[in-house]
Amino acid sequence: MSIRTVVFDVGETLIDETRIFARWADRIGVPHLAFFGTIGGVIASGGTHLDAFRLFVPGFDLATESARWRDQDPDGPREHFGPEDLYPDVRPGFAALRAQDLTLVIAGNQPPEAGPALEAMDLGVSGIGISDEWGVAKPDPVFFDRTIDLVREVRPGTEPGEILYVGDRTDNDVLPARAAGMHTALLRRGLYGYRHAERSDAARADVVVNDLFALDTWIAEHNRA
């Protein structure tokens, strides 16, 4: 089945989160090298970045700490991102994908502020889905049901098998999107991407790519087959 729509995760798929994680390191008082190294080690052992946070701050709860940070620094950058945080292949990669008559959509685990931030970047996407606005987050199957609904709003009649979901994790992206009937691509970058590309479940992805240019090439070849 040909791919008609490509749906993108946000963090470490479109957005380089280096500056966001560096701000977290500063907030909890940990040197950047120690912070990033610990996160990498925890992910390598099968944990998540939040497990690493809890090594520095026992009992760390992201929602609680994010709310406290917002109250203390309402006008600061905190967990926000802007166009300067886009990976450099995003704009030209999106242009190449649109040239194939593909519909582009964004759907990821993000706070409410992410939607307006992404809209302001004028990326040429047809829809944006944000977990905190939907009230459900990956890897919950309902998130992917909502993603399919969003795709059908902008490209009516689309079947799940005509959608390619692109993300940097097997657990949050590849496996649940595949279970929802979509094609999947694992992007090999960011805190998770390099490690997850080496996991056995990476073989469940239709393709593992290093950037959006390789993704564009793979889709073109897939649709010609």
Short mmCIF file of N, CA and C in Angstrom, two decimals, residues 1-75:
data_model
loop_
_atom_site.label_atom_id
_atom_site.label_comp_id
_atom_site.label_asym_id
_atom_site.label_seq_id
_atom_site.Cartn_x
_atom_site.Cartn_y
_atom_site.Cartn_z
N MET A 1 0.84 -1.19 0.00
CA MET A 1 0.00 0.00 0.00
C MET A 1 0.88 1.25 0.00
N SER A 2 0.59 2.17 -0.90
CA SER A 2 1.40 3.39 -1.01
C SER A 2 1.21 4.29 0.21
N ILE A 3 2.25 5.00 0.55
CA ILE A 3 2.21 5.96 1.64
C ILE A 3 1.70 7.28 1.10
N ARG A 4 0.66 7.83 1.74
CA ARG A 4 0.07 9.09 1.31
C ARG A 4 0.32 10.22 2.31
N THR A 5 0.52 9.83 3.58
CA THR A 5 0.68 10.83 4.64
C THR A 5 1.84 10.41 5.54
N VAL A 6 2.65 11.38 5.94
CA VAL A 6 3.75 11.14 6.86
C VAL A 6 3.49 11.94 8.13
N VAL A 7 3.50 11.26 9.27
CA VAL A 7 3.26 11.89 10.57
C VAL A 7 4.57 11.88 11.35
N PHE A 8 4.91 13.02 11.91
CA PHE A 8 6.19 13.17 12.60
C PHE A 8 5.99 13.39 14.10
N ASP A 9 6.78 12.66 14.89
CA ASP A 9 6.98 12.98 16.29
C ASP A 9 7.66 14.35 16.35
N VAL A 10 7.82 14.91 17.55
CA VAL A 10 8.39 16.25 17.69
C VAL A 10 9.81 16.20 18.25
N GLY A 11 9.94 15.88 19.55
CA GLY A 11 11.25 15.92 20.19
C GLY A 11 12.23 14.93 19.62
N GLU A 12 13.39 15.41 19.21
CA GLU A 12 14.47 14.63 18.62
C GLU A 12 14.09 13.96 17.31
N THR A 13 12.96 14.36 16.76
CA THR A 13 12.60 14.01 15.39
C THR A 13 12.65 15.28 14.54
N LEU A 14 11.95 16.30 14.99
CA LEU A 14 12.00 17.61 14.34
C LEU A 14 12.81 18.62 15.15
N ILE A 15 12.70 18.52 16.47
CA ILE A 15 13.30 19.50 17.37
C ILE A 15 14.52 18.91 18.09
N ASP A 16 15.64 19.59 18.00
CA ASP A 16 16.83 19.26 18.76
C ASP A 16 16.61 19.76 20.20
N GLU A 17 16.52 18.84 21.14
CA GLU A 17 16.17 19.20 22.51
C GLU A 17 17.38 19.47 23.40
N THR A 18 18.54 19.64 22.80
CA THR A 18 19.75 19.85 23.58
C THR A 18 19.61 21.02 24.55
N ARG A 19 19.11 22.13 24.06
CA ARG A 19 19.01 23.32 24.92
C ARG A 19 17.98 23.12 26.03
N ILE A 20 16.92 22.39 25.75
CA ILE A 20 15.91 22.13 26.77
C ILE A 20 16.49 21.28 27.90
N PHE A 21 17.20 20.21 27.53
CA PHE A 21 17.79 19.35 28.55
C PHE A 21 18.89 20.08 29.32
N ALA A 22 19.61 20.96 28.64
CA ALA A 22 20.63 21.74 29.34
C ALA A 22 20.00 22.65 30.39
N ARG A 23 18.82 23.22 30.07
CA ARG A 23 18.13 24.06 31.05
C ARG A 23 17.67 23.23 32.25
N TRP A 24 17.22 22.00 31.98
CA TRP A 24 16.85 21.13 33.09
C TRP A 24 18.07 20.84 33.97
N ALA A 25 19.20 20.58 33.35
CA ALA A 25 20.42 20.31 34.12
C ALA A 25 20.74 21.50 35.01
N ASP A 26 20.64 22.70 34.45
CA ASP A 26 20.91 23.91 35.24
C ASP A 26 19.90 24.03 36.38
N ARG A 27 18.67 23.71 36.10
CA ARG A 27 17.63 23.88 37.12
C ARG A 27 17.86 22.95 38.32
N ILE A 28 18.27 21.72 38.06
CA ILE A 28 18.45 20.79 39.18
C ILE A 28 19.88 20.77 39.68
N GLY A 29 20.73 21.65 39.09
CA GLY A 29 22.07 21.83 39.61
C GLY A 29 23.06 20.73 39.29
N VAL A 30 22.99 20.19 38.08
CA VAL A 30 23.89 19.12 37.66
C VAL A 30 24.69 19.59 36.45
N PRO A 31 26.02 19.39 36.44
CA PRO A 31 26.81 19.78 35.26
C PRO A 31 26.28 19.09 34.00
N HIS A 32 26.34 19.80 32.89
CA HIS A 32 25.77 19.27 31.65
C HIS A 32 26.34 17.91 31.27
N LEU A 33 27.64 17.76 31.36
CA LEU A 33 28.27 16.50 30.94
C LEU A 33 27.75 15.34 31.79
N ALA A 34 27.68 15.55 33.10
CA ALA A 34 27.17 14.50 33.99
C ALA A 34 25.71 14.20 33.69
N PHE A 35 24.95 15.23 33.41
CA PHE A 35 23.52 15.06 33.15
C PHE A 35 23.29 14.25 31.88
N PHE A 36 23.90 14.66 30.80
CA PHE A 36 23.70 13.96 29.54
C PHE A 36 24.30 12.56 29.58
N GLY A 37 25.45 12.42 30.23
CA GLY A 37 26.07 11.10 30.33
C GLY A 37 25.21 10.13 31.11
N THR A 38 24.61 10.61 32.19
CA THR A 38 23.75 9.75 33.00
C THR A 38 22.50 9.34 32.23
N ILE A 39 21.91 10.29 31.52
CA ILE A 39 20.73 9.95 30.71
C ILE A 39 21.09 8.88 29.69
N GLY A 40 22.22 9.06 29.01
CA GLY A 40 22.63 8.07 28.02
C GLY A 40 22.83 6.70 28.62
N GLY A 41 23.45 6.66 29.80
CA GLY A 41 23.68 5.38 30.45
C GLY A 41 22.39 4.69 30.86
N VAL A 42 21.44 5.47 31.37
CA VAL A 42 20.16 4.90 31.79
C VAL A 42 19.39 4.37 30.59
N ILE A 43 19.38 5.12 29.50
CA ILE A 43 18.69 4.66 28.29
C ILE A 43 19.35 3.39 27.76
N ALA A 44 20.67 3.34 27.81
CA ALA A 44 21.39 2.16 27.33
C ALA A 44 21.04 0.92 28.14
N SER A 45 20.69 1.12 29.41
CA SER A 45 20.35 -0.02 30.27
C SER A 45 18.86 -0.36 30.22
N GLY A 46 18.11 0.32 29.35
CA GLY A 46 16.71 0.01 29.17
C GLY A 46 15.75 0.96 29.86
N GLY A 47 16.27 2.00 30.54
CA GLY A 47 15.42 2.97 31.21
C GLY A 47 15.05 4.12 30.31
N THR A 48 14.46 5.15 30.91
CA THR A 48 14.06 6.34 30.17
C THR A 48 14.77 7.56 30.76
N HIS A 49 14.64 8.68 30.07
CA HIS A 49 15.27 9.89 30.58
C HIS A 49 14.68 10.30 31.92
N LEU A 50 13.41 9.98 32.16
CA LEU A 50 12.81 10.32 33.44
C LEU A 50 13.40 9.47 34.57
N ASP A 51 13.78 8.24 34.27
CA ASP A 51 14.48 7.43 35.27
C ASP A 51 15.80 8.09 35.65
N ALA A 52 16.46 8.69 34.67
CA ALA A 52 17.71 9.39 34.94
C ALA A 52 17.47 10.63 35.80
N PHE A 53 16.41 11.36 35.51
CA PHE A 53 16.06 12.53 36.33
C PHE A 53 15.92 12.12 37.80
N ARG A 54 15.34 10.94 38.02
CA ARG A 54 15.08 10.51 39.40
C ARG A 54 16.35 10.09 40.13
N LEU A 55 17.42 9.82 39.40
CA LEU A 55 18.69 9.58 40.07
C LEU A 55 19.22 10.86 40.69
N PHE A 56 18.94 11.99 40.05
CA PHE A 56 19.37 13.29 40.57
C PHE A 56 18.36 13.87 41.56
N VAL A 57 17.07 13.64 41.27
CA VAL A 57 16.00 14.18 42.11
C VAL A 57 15.05 13.03 42.45
N PRO A 58 15.28 12.34 43.55
CA PRO A 58 14.42 11.21 43.91
C PRO A 58 12.94 11.62 43.94
N GLY A 59 12.11 10.77 43.33
CA GLY A 59 10.68 11.05 43.29
C GLY A 59 10.28 12.07 42.24
N PHE A 60 11.19 12.44 41.35
CA PHE A 60 10.91 13.45 40.34
C PHE A 60 9.65 13.11 39.55
N ASP A 61 8.74 14.08 39.45
CA ASP A 61 7.53 13.94 38.65
C ASP A 61 7.51 15.09 37.65
N LEU A 62 7.51 14.76 36.37
CA LEU A 62 7.67 15.77 35.34
C LEU A 62 6.56 16.81 35.38
N ALA A 63 5.31 16.38 35.49
CA ALA A 63 4.20 17.33 35.47
C ALA A 63 4.30 18.30 36.65
N THR A 64 4.61 17.77 37.81
CA THR A 64 4.72 18.62 39.00
C THR A 64 5.85 19.61 38.88
N GLU A 65 7.02 19.11 38.46
CA GLU A 65 8.19 19.98 38.36
C GLU A 65 8.04 21.01 37.25
N SER A 66 7.40 20.63 36.15
CA SER A 66 7.17 21.58 35.07
C SER A 66 6.25 22.71 35.53
N ALA A 67 5.20 22.35 36.28
CA ALA A 67 4.27 23.36 36.79
C ALA A 67 4.97 24.29 37.77
N ARG A 68 5.82 23.73 38.63
CA ARG A 68 6.56 24.56 39.59
C ARG A 68 7.50 25.51 38.85
N TRP A 69 8.16 25.01 37.83
CA TRP A 69 9.08 25.83 37.04
C TRP A 69 8.32 26.96 36.35
N ARG A 70 7.16 26.63 35.82
CA ARG A 70 6.33 27.64 35.14
C ARG A 70 5.90 28.74 36.11
N ASP A 71 5.53 28.35 37.31
CA ASP A 71 5.11 29.34 38.31
C ASP A 71 6.27 30.24 38.73
N GLN A 72 7.47 29.65 38.82
CA GLN A 72 8.63 30.41 39.29
C GLN A 72 9.25 31.27 38.20
N ASP A 73 9.09 30.85 36.94
CA ASP A 73 9.73 31.57 35.83
C ASP A 73 8.77 31.61 34.65
N PRO A 74 7.63 32.30 34.79
CA PRO A 74 6.58 32.24 33.77
C PRO A 74 7.01 32.78 32.41
N ASP A 75 7.97 33.68 32.37
CA ASP A 75 8.37 34.27 31.09
C ASP A 75 9.67 33.70 30.54
#
